[in-house]
Amino acid sequence: MEKMDIKDRILAYMRDKAQRPLPAESLAAELHLKGARLKSFWPALEALEKTAAVIRNRSGLYGLPEHMNLIVGKLSMSGKGYGFIVPDNKGSEESDVFVPGAMLASAMHNDRVVARVTPSAAPGRAREGEIIRVVERANTKVVGTFAATDSFAFVTPDDQKLGQDIFIPKKAFGKAKNGMKVVAEITRWPEGRHSAEGRIAEVLGRVGDPGVDVLSVMRQYDLPPDFPDEVQAAARAVPQTVQRSEYAGRRDRRDFPMVTIDGDDSKDFDDAVYAEPRPDGGWFLGVYIADVSWYVREGKPLDIEARERGTSVYLVDRVIPMLPFELSNGICSLNQGQDRLAMACEMVLSPMGAVQSYEIVPAVIRVARRLTYNAVNQVLVDKDPARTEELRDFLPLLETLAALRLARKKLRRRRGSIDFDLPEIKVKLDDAGHPVELIKRTGSLAESVIEECMLAANETVAEHMEKKELPFVYRVHEQPPAEKIERLNNLLAAFGLYVRPNSAGAVRPKDVQQVLDRVAGRPEERIVSTVSLRSMQQARYACDSLGHFGLAARYYTHFTSPIRRYPDLIVHRLLRETFATGTIPARRQEKLRAMLPDVAAHASVRERVAVEAERETTEMKEIEYMTRFVGETFPGVISGVTAFGLFVELENGVEGLVHVSRMVNDYYDYAEEQYALIGQRTRQAYRLGDEVEVVLVRASVEERNIDFILKDNGVYEPGGEPAKGRGARAGKKKAAGASKAEPAAAPKKGKAGKTAKKGGTTRAASASAKAAKAKKTPAKTAGRKKK
């Protein structure tokens, strides 16, 4: 225990030995602290109390919240006036805590709070809580629409989960006018029946003006487009060419005719690949990643800013980079024909695609050719004569990459990697930022080639570091929750299928993939694939190597995108620390083990923020695109079923709500286990995955709503508004990210996929819809390159 941090010692004693709440003096005495350790005890205890890791009661005694019938966690509001607390340390048997509106105190959505818990009154019902303290405020500023009277105004938040309008006294109007998008700074928190009060901190522009919609999202999610002066100065000080002294100690791979393969509009290139066949039928594969950690040193301004941002954010019309332009598009970008520093993962693959040996080394490279997915597909898939002639010198390399891609894909398939083939929707904008086309696309051969190369490198690096037993950051994707597998099996039973858990209640990825294989091409394929995907957990960053369920990988990390993901940068930095001796000094290991959990947790949070912001901006442009089609009929597929209606996805990927009140030929009951609404009299059933025809009756950009009616079971009145509470916030089961092979990875640059967010015309309906989708749709992956 002597080697434990003083905070850890306090918590360990209170958890394992304390039988009652203790005065601070008694706690210090029980820990046998003297001298400097006793002196450090008092600020440590104060810090623990400030973060609610330890609670000080009214008698001045200290204890753990779980020993005092208290819970600490993040408040998630419904938008209907109540919320749920998601516990900080949620165990497998620990449920969220329901908080009625009257018990919220001054807490708002996403605040970290302490609540007193009341056991559930009946089995299956959520525990209830009363918030007694706000530990950390999440909403010091709120983005919304300004509406004024002569003497006061309100700001209606864009985030419908905030629920309450912000009261603005006249003296705090600033330059805001009616109908403007503004940022309100909260000056007094809500209490009981009194709304929060604030002042106008920034005027963004009038609703509907070009760029104001995306700017509002940037402010809502606190995504700064510019870098602080200190960070920008540090970036400008970085030389834009490799210095002579930097070649030393690096493997020289400038004679390898390697290529980058990215989208047509990509500007930053952080990976290059090279491969050649071996006499035994296997391959040499080199994956070369921009050596960002060489330029971004720990604790320096560039590093501090990159850590805070966590990831680049790819909005519908712009990129908010993690690193300044001088690095992301300059010296760190693997531009054609220029010497660049890289981290190399060079692997020897067997004819079956297994990694037989590898080296992870610093290198200097020079990319021979910048290729695009389209160009590679024209050569390998379309066999286009002109393009093939243009790339004749690289044809052997491309054919080798295609062959090893097939071997790697088969290898992953054999071990049970789950493959959800999900399309992406890209919104094409005109020069004024208005949507002109929705482009639906699926993964191509070229993208799969790069995906397999990146997956191989990520797995190899993760296994390398785990076997060294050194501090590290892994990308983990855990077992699906048992209750979700049970729900999946309830559905599968109707088709004579079953995912069988083992004696410990765990399932194998192969079992899920075998179910998907058995329904492939059958009518039930869509519903089974959809529910299987919704059974998955979110992937996250962690310091323990827990494996990746979706990829059926024992070892996994993110190594391949350090320009746009901070965990990848950390992975490179940790690898570099091992190059000299093969290990990391013990004192440094101790520091890393204390630091890395916070880095991993913060990166996971920033990833989710980026996904939400990307989805938000894509969604609003999709709705704007659909406004021109009100009154028209579309074929669609039921993509979600709730007690209040059906979500229907159109062929272009746009999704909206058919409210149950607009289904006029019967009363409909919600059959949750069947994922269906069933008529009481007609027994007509509308099930997840069914094909339907719908009429678009409303598309509201301002409210983010899309409303449909069923063509053969609804009444459309042109120009009419839907009944109150009957709207749907458009969503697109947009997944975030990186690849259909990895649920919940970060999005590939410029390739946001589809993410769910539904709702209604009123806040209540919107929140209900959104919550329903949130329960059934994990953040899945779609951008097919950066694993």
Coordinates of C-alpha atoms in Angstrom, one line a residue, residues 54-455:
V54 CA -15.9 10.8 -1.2
I55 CA -18.9 12.4 0.4
R56 CA -18.8 14.7 3.4
N57 CA -22.1 14.4 5.3
R58 CA -23.9 17.0 7.4
S59 CA -22.0 15.8 10.5
G60 CA -18.7 16.5 8.8
L61 CA -18.0 12.8 8.5
Y62 CA -16.5 11.2 5.3
G63 CA -17.7 8.1 3.5
L64 CA -18.1 6.5 0.0
P65 CA -21.3 7.4 -1.8
E66 CA -22.2 3.8 -2.3
H67 CA -22.1 3.3 1.5
M68 CA -24.5 6.2 2.0
N69 CA -27.2 5.1 -0.4
L70 CA -26.0 7.8 -2.9
I71 CA -25.1 7.5 -6.5
V72 CA -22.8 9.7 -8.6
G73 CA -23.2 10.0 -12.4
K74 CA -24.2 11.9 -15.4
L75 CA -27.7 13.2 -15.8
S76 CA -29.3 12.4 -19.1
M77 CA -32.5 14.3 -19.6
S78 CA -35.4 13.1 -21.7
G79 CA -36.7 16.5 -22.9
K80 CA -40.0 15.7 -21.2
G81 CA -39.0 17.1 -17.8
Y82 CA -37.5 14.0 -16.2
G83 CA -34.1 12.3 -16.6
F84 CA -31.9 9.3 -15.8
I85 CA -28.6 9.2 -14.0
V86 CA -26.0 7.0 -15.6
P87 CA -23.7 5.9 -12.8
D88 CA -20.0 6.7 -13.1
N89 CA -19.1 3.1 -12.1
K90 CA -21.9 1.2 -13.6
G91 CA -21.8 -2.5 -12.8
S92 CA -23.4 -5.2 -14.8
E93 CA -26.3 -5.4 -12.3
E94 CA -26.6 -1.7 -11.7
S95 CA -29.4 0.1 -13.5
D96 CA -29.7 3.8 -14.4
V97 CA -31.6 5.9 -11.8
F98 CA -34.9 7.6 -12.8
V99 CA -35.2 11.2 -11.6
P100 CA -38.7 12.9 -11.7
G101 CA -38.8 16.5 -12.7
A102 CA -39.6 17.6 -9.1
M103 CA -36.4 16.0 -7.9
L104 CA -33.9 17.6 -10.4
A105 CA -33.0 20.6 -8.1
S106 CA -30.9 22.9 -10.3
A107 CA -29.4 20.1 -12.5
M108 CA -29.4 20.2 -16.3
H109 CA -28.7 17.7 -19.1
N110 CA -25.2 16.2 -18.9
D111 CA -24.4 17.6 -15.5
R112 CA -22.5 15.3 -13.2
V113 CA -24.6 14.9 -10.0
V114 CA -25.0 13.2 -6.7
A115 CA -28.4 11.7 -5.9
R116 CA -30.1 9.9 -3.0
V117 CA -31.5 6.6 -4.3
T118 CA -34.9 5.0 -3.5
P119 CA -35.2 1.3 -4.3
S120 CA -37.6 0.5 -7.1
A121 CA -41.1 -0.1 -5.9
A122 CA -41.6 -3.2 -8.1
P123 CA -39.4 -5.7 -9.9
G124 CA -38.4 -4.4 -13.3
R125 CA -38.9 -0.8 -12.5
A126 CA -36.0 1.7 -12.4
R127 CA -34.6 2.9 -9.2
E128 CA -35.6 6.5 -8.4
G129 CA -33.4 9.3 -7.1
E130 CA -33.4 12.9 -5.8
I131 CA -30.5 15.1 -6.9
I132 CA -28.8 16.6 -3.9
R133 CA -25.7 18.1 -5.5
V134 CA -24.4 19.2 -8.8
V135 CA -20.7 18.2 -9.0
E136 CA -19.9 19.5 -12.4
R137 CA -21.9 21.8 -14.7
A138 CA -22.0 20.8 -18.4
N139 CA -23.9 23.8 -19.8
T140 CA -22.4 27.1 -19.0
K141 CA -23.4 28.3 -22.5
V142 CA -26.4 27.4 -24.5
V143 CA -27.1 27.8 -28.2
G144 CA -30.6 28.6 -29.3
T145 CA -33.1 30.9 -30.9
F146 CA -33.8 34.3 -29.4
A147 CA -37.4 35.5 -28.9
A148 CA -38.0 38.9 -27.2
T149 CA -40.8 41.0 -25.7
D150 CA -40.4 44.6 -24.7
S151 CA -39.0 43.8 -21.3
F152 CA -37.5 40.3 -21.4
A153 CA -36.6 37.5 -23.8
F154 CA -36.2 33.7 -23.9
V155 CA -33.6 31.6 -25.6
T156 CA -35.1 28.3 -26.8
P157 CA -32.2 25.8 -26.8
D158 CA -31.4 23.8 -29.9
D159 CA -30.6 20.8 -27.7
Q160 CA -34.1 19.6 -26.9
K161 CA -32.8 17.7 -23.9
L162 CA -32.2 20.9 -22.1
G163 CA -35.9 21.2 -21.9
Q164 CA -36.3 24.7 -20.4
D165 CA -35.9 28.0 -22.1
I166 CA -33.3 30.4 -20.8
F167 CA -34.7 33.7 -19.4
I168 CA -32.9 36.8 -20.6
P169 CA -33.5 40.2 -18.9
K170 CA -33.6 43.2 -21.2
K171 CA -30.2 44.5 -19.9
A172 CA -28.6 41.3 -21.1
F173 CA -30.0 41.3 -24.7
G174 CA -26.8 42.6 -26.3
K175 CA -27.3 43.0 -30.0
A176 CA -29.7 40.1 -30.3
K177 CA -32.9 40.5 -32.3
N178 CA -36.0 38.3 -32.7
G179 CA -35.3 35.1 -34.7
M180 CA -31.6 35.2 -34.3
K181 CA -29.4 32.2 -33.4
V182 CA -27.5 33.2 -30.2
V183 CA -25.2 31.8 -27.6
A184 CA -26.6 32.5 -24.1
E185 CA -24.2 32.3 -21.1
I186 CA -26.0 31.1 -18.0
T187 CA -25.8 33.4 -15.0
R188 CA -28.2 31.6 -12.7
W189 CA -29.1 28.0 -12.7
P190 CA -32.7 26.7 -12.8
E191 CA -34.4 26.1 -9.4
G192 CA -37.8 24.5 -8.9
R193 CA -40.2 26.3 -11.2
H194 CA -37.8 29.1 -12.1
S195 CA -36.0 28.8 -15.5
A196 CA -32.3 29.4 -15.8
E197 CA -31.3 33.0 -16.4
G198 CA -28.6 34.2 -18.7
R199 CA -27.1 36.9 -20.9
I200 CA -26.4 36.9 -24.7
A201 CA -22.7 36.2 -25.1
E202 CA -22.7 35.9 -28.9
V203 CA -25.0 36.5 -31.9
L204 CA -24.5 33.9 -34.6
G205 CA -26.9 35.3 -37.2
R206 CA -30.5 35.0 -38.4
V207 CA -32.1 31.6 -38.7
G208 CA -31.8 30.5 -42.3
D209 CA -28.8 32.7 -43.2
P210 CA -26.0 30.7 -44.9
G211 CA -23.7 29.0 -42.5
V212 CA -25.6 29.8 -39.4
D213 CA -27.0 26.3 -39.0
V214 CA -23.6 24.6 -38.9
L215 CA -22.1 27.4 -36.8
S216 CA -24.8 26.9 -34.3
V217 CA -23.8 23.2 -34.0
M218 CA -20.2 24.1 -33.6
R219 CA -21.0 26.4 -30.7
Q220 CA -23.5 23.8 -29.2
Y221 CA -20.8 21.2 -29.1
D222 CA -18.0 23.7 -28.2
L223 CA -15.9 22.9 -31.4
P224 CA -13.5 25.8 -31.8
P225 CA -12.6 26.3 -35.5
D226 CA -9.4 28.2 -34.7
F227 CA -6.4 27.3 -32.5
P228 CA -5.1 29.4 -29.6
D229 CA -2.3 31.8 -30.5
E230 CA 0.3 29.7 -28.5
V231 CA -0.7 26.5 -30.4
Q232 CA -0.7 28.2 -33.8
A233 CA 2.8 29.8 -33.1
A234 CA 4.1 26.3 -32.2
A235 CA 2.7 24.9 -35.4
R236 CA 4.3 27.7 -37.5
A237 CA 7.7 26.9 -35.9
V238 CA 7.7 23.4 -37.2
P239 CA 9.9 23.0 -40.3
Q240 CA 7.9 22.0 -43.4
T241 CA 10.7 19.7 -44.7
V242 CA 12.4 16.8 -43.0
Q243 CA 15.7 18.0 -41.5
R244 CA 19.0 16.2 -42.2
S245 CA 19.5 15.2 -38.6
E246 CA 16.1 13.5 -38.5
Y247 CA 17.1 10.7 -40.8
A248 CA 19.4 9.1 -38.3
G249 CA 18.1 5.9 -36.6
R250 CA 15.3 5.4 -39.1
R251 CA 14.7 2.6 -41.6
D252 CA 15.1 4.1 -45.1
R253 CA 12.1 3.0 -47.2
R254 CA 12.3 5.8 -49.8
D255 CA 13.0 3.2 -52.5
F256 CA 9.7 1.3 -51.8
P257 CA 7.2 2.5 -54.4
M258 CA 4.5 2.9 -51.8
V259 CA 1.1 4.6 -52.4
T260 CA -1.6 6.4 -50.5
I261 CA -5.2 5.5 -51.3
D262 CA -7.9 7.9 -50.1
G263 CA -11.0 9.8 -51.2
D264 CA -11.0 12.2 -54.1
D265 CA -11.3 15.2 -51.7
S266 CA -8.9 14.1 -49.0
K267 CA -6.2 16.7 -48.1
D268 CA -4.3 15.0 -45.2
F269 CA -2.7 11.6 -45.8
D270 CA -1.6 9.7 -42.7
D271 CA -1.1 6.2 -44.1
A272 CA 0.8 4.6 -47.0
V273 CA 1.0 1.0 -48.0
Y274 CA 3.4 -1.3 -49.9
A275 CA 3.3 -5.0 -50.5
E276 CA 5.0 -7.6 -52.5
P277 CA 4.5 -11.4 -53.0
R278 CA 6.8 -13.9 -51.3
P279 CA 8.0 -17.2 -52.8
D280 CA 6.0 -19.2 -50.3
G281 CA 2.7 -17.7 -51.6
G282 CA 2.5 -15.2 -48.7
W283 CA 3.2 -11.5 -48.8
F284 CA 5.3 -8.7 -47.3
L285 CA 3.0 -5.9 -46.2
G286 CA 4.3 -2.5 -45.0
V287 CA 2.0 0.0 -43.4
Y288 CA 3.6 3.4 -43.0
I289 CA 1.9 5.9 -40.7
A290 CA 2.7 9.6 -40.4
D291 CA 5.1 10.0 -37.4
V292 CA 3.0 12.7 -35.7
S293 CA 4.4 12.1 -32.3
W294 CA 7.9 13.2 -33.5
Y295 CA 6.5 16.7 -33.9
V296 CA 3.8 16.7 -31.1
R297 CA 5.8 16.3 -27.9
E298 CA 4.2 15.4 -24.6
G299 CA 3.1 18.4 -22.5
K300 CA 3.8 21.0 -25.1
P301 CA 1.1 23.4 -26.5
L302 CA 0.4 21.2 -29.6
D303 CA 0.0 18.1 -27.4
I304 CA -2.2 19.8 -24.8
E305 CA -4.6 21.2 -27.5
A306 CA -4.7 17.8 -29.4
R307 CA -5.5 16.0 -26.2
E308 CA -8.3 18.4 -25.4
R309 CA -9.8 18.1 -28.9
G310 CA -9.3 14.3 -29.0
T311 CA -10.2 14.0 -32.7
S312 CA -10.8 15.9 -35.9
V313 CA -14.5 16.6 -36.5
Y314 CA -15.9 16.1 -40.0
L315 CA -19.0 18.3 -40.3
V316 CA -21.1 18.3 -43.4
D317 CA -19.4 21.4 -44.9
R318 CA -16.0 21.7 -43.1
V319 CA -13.4 19.9 -41.1
I320 CA -12.4 21.0 -37.6
P321 CA -8.9 19.5 -37.3
M322 CA -7.2 18.1 -34.2
L323 CA -3.9 19.6 -35.3
P324 CA -3.1 22.9 -37.1
F325 CA -2.8 23.0 -40.9
E326 CA 1.0 23.2 -40.8
L327 CA 1.0 19.6 -39.4
S328 CA -2.3 18.0 -40.6
N329 CA -1.8 19.1 -44.2
G330 CA 1.8 20.0 -44.1
I331 CA 4.8 18.1 -42.6
C332 CA 2.8 15.2 -41.2
S333 CA 0.8 14.5 -44.3
L334 CA 2.3 11.8 -46.5
N335 CA 2.3 13.9 -49.7
Q336 CA 3.4 12.4 -53.0
G337 CA 7.1 12.8 -53.8
Q338 CA 8.1 14.3 -50.5
D339 CA 10.3 12.8 -47.8
R340 CA 8.3 12.2 -44.6
L341 CA 9.0 10.6 -41.2
A342 CA 6.8 7.6 -40.5
M343 CA 6.2 4.8 -38.0
A344 CA 6.3 1.5 -39.9
C345 CA 4.6 -1.7 -39.2
E346 CA 6.2 -4.2 -41.6
M347 CA 4.6 -7.7 -41.6
V348 CA 5.3 -11.0 -43.2
L349 CA 1.9 -12.7 -44.0
S350 CA 1.3 -16.4 -44.6
P351 CA -0.6 -17.5 -47.7
M352 CA -3.6 -17.7 -45.4
G353 CA -3.1 -14.1 -44.3
A354 CA -1.8 -14.7 -40.8
V355 CA 1.0 -12.5 -39.5
Q356 CA 4.1 -14.7 -39.2
S357 CA 6.6 -12.0 -38.2
Y358 CA 6.8 -8.3 -37.9
E359 CA 8.9 -5.2 -37.1
I360 CA 7.7 -1.9 -35.8
V361 CA 10.3 0.7 -36.5
P362 CA 10.7 4.5 -37.2
A363 CA 11.2 5.1 -40.9
V364 CA 11.7 7.7 -43.5
I365 CA 9.5 7.3 -46.6
R366 CA 8.6 9.0 -49.9
V367 CA 5.2 8.2 -51.4
A368 CA 5.5 7.3 -55.0
R369 CA 1.9 8.0 -56.0
R370 CA -1.3 9.4 -54.4
L371 CA -4.2 7.2 -55.6
T372 CA -7.9 7.5 -55.0
Y373 CA -10.5 4.9 -54.3
N374 CA -12.2 5.7 -57.6
A375 CA -9.0 5.3 -59.6
V376 CA -8.1 2.0 -57.9
N377 CA -11.6 0.6 -58.4
Q378 CA -11.5 1.6 -62.1
V379 CA -8.3 -0.5 -62.4
L380 CA -9.2 -3.5 -60.2
V381 CA -13.0 -3.7 -60.7
D382 CA -14.0 -1.9 -63.9
K383 CA -10.8 -2.9 -65.8
D384 CA -10.9 0.5 -67.4
P385 CA -8.2 0.5 -70.2
A386 CA -7.3 4.2 -70.0
R387 CA -6.9 4.2 -66.2
T388 CA -5.1 0.9 -66.2
E389 CA -2.6 2.3 -68.7
E390 CA -2.2 5.4 -66.6
L391 CA -1.3 3.3 -63.5
R392 CA 0.6 0.6 -65.3
D393 CA 3.6 1.0 -63.1
F394 CA 1.5 0.4 -60.0
L395 CA -0.6 -2.5 -61.4
P396 CA 1.5 -5.3 -59.8
L397 CA 1.3 -3.5 -56.4
L398 CA -2.5 -3.1 -56.6
E399 CA -3.0 -6.7 -57.6
T400 CA -0.8 -7.8 -54.7
L401 CA -2.8 -5.7 -52.3
A402 CA -6.1 -7.1 -53.7
A403 CA -4.8 -10.7 -53.2
L404 CA -3.6 -10.2 -49.6
R405 CA -6.8 -8.3 -48.9
L406 CA -8.8 -11.4 -49.9
A407 CA -6.7 -13.6 -47.7
R408 CA -7.0 -11.3 -44.7
K409 CA -10.8 -11.0 -45.2
K410 CA -11.2 -14.8 -45.3
L411 CA -9.0 -15.1 -42.1
R412 CA -11.2 -12.7 -40.2
R413 CA -14.3 -14.4 -41.5
R414 CA -13.0 -17.8 -40.2
R415 CA -12.5 -16.5 -36.8
G416 CA -16.0 -14.9 -36.7
S417 CA -15.5 -11.2 -37.5
I418 CA -19.0 -9.7 -37.9
D419 CA -19.6 -7.9 -41.2
F420 CA -22.5 -5.4 -41.2
D421 CA -22.8 -4.1 -44.8
L422 CA -24.1 -0.6 -44.1
P423 CA -24.4 2.1 -46.7
E424 CA -23.3 5.7 -46.2
I425 CA -25.1 8.9 -47.1
K426 CA -23.1 11.9 -48.3
V427 CA -24.8 15.2 -48.7
K428 CA -23.6 17.2 -51.7
L429 CA -23.8 21.0 -51.1
D430 CA -23.7 24.0 -53.5
D431 CA -21.5 27.0 -53.0
A432 CA -24.0 28.6 -50.7
G433 CA -24.1 25.5 -48.4
H434 CA -27.5 24.3 -49.6
P435 CA -28.0 20.5 -50.3
V436 CA -28.4 19.5 -53.9
E437 CA -28.0 15.7 -53.8
L438 CA -27.9 12.8 -51.3
I439 CA -25.5 10.2 -52.4
K440 CA -25.9 6.7 -51.1
R441 CA -22.8 4.6 -51.3
T442 CA -21.4 1.3 -50.0
G443 CA -17.9 0.1 -49.5
S444 CA -15.8 -0.6 -52.5
L445 CA -12.9 -3.0 -53.2
A446 CA -10.3 -0.2 -52.9
E447 CA -11.6 0.8 -49.4
S448 CA -11.6 -2.8 -48.3
V449 CA -8.0 -3.1 -49.4
I450 CA -6.9 -0.3 -47.2
E451 CA -9.2 -1.4 -44.4
E452 CA -7.6 -4.9 -44.3
C453 CA -4.1 -3.3 -44.2
M454 CA -5.0 -1.0 -41.4
L455 CA -6.7 -3.8 -39.4

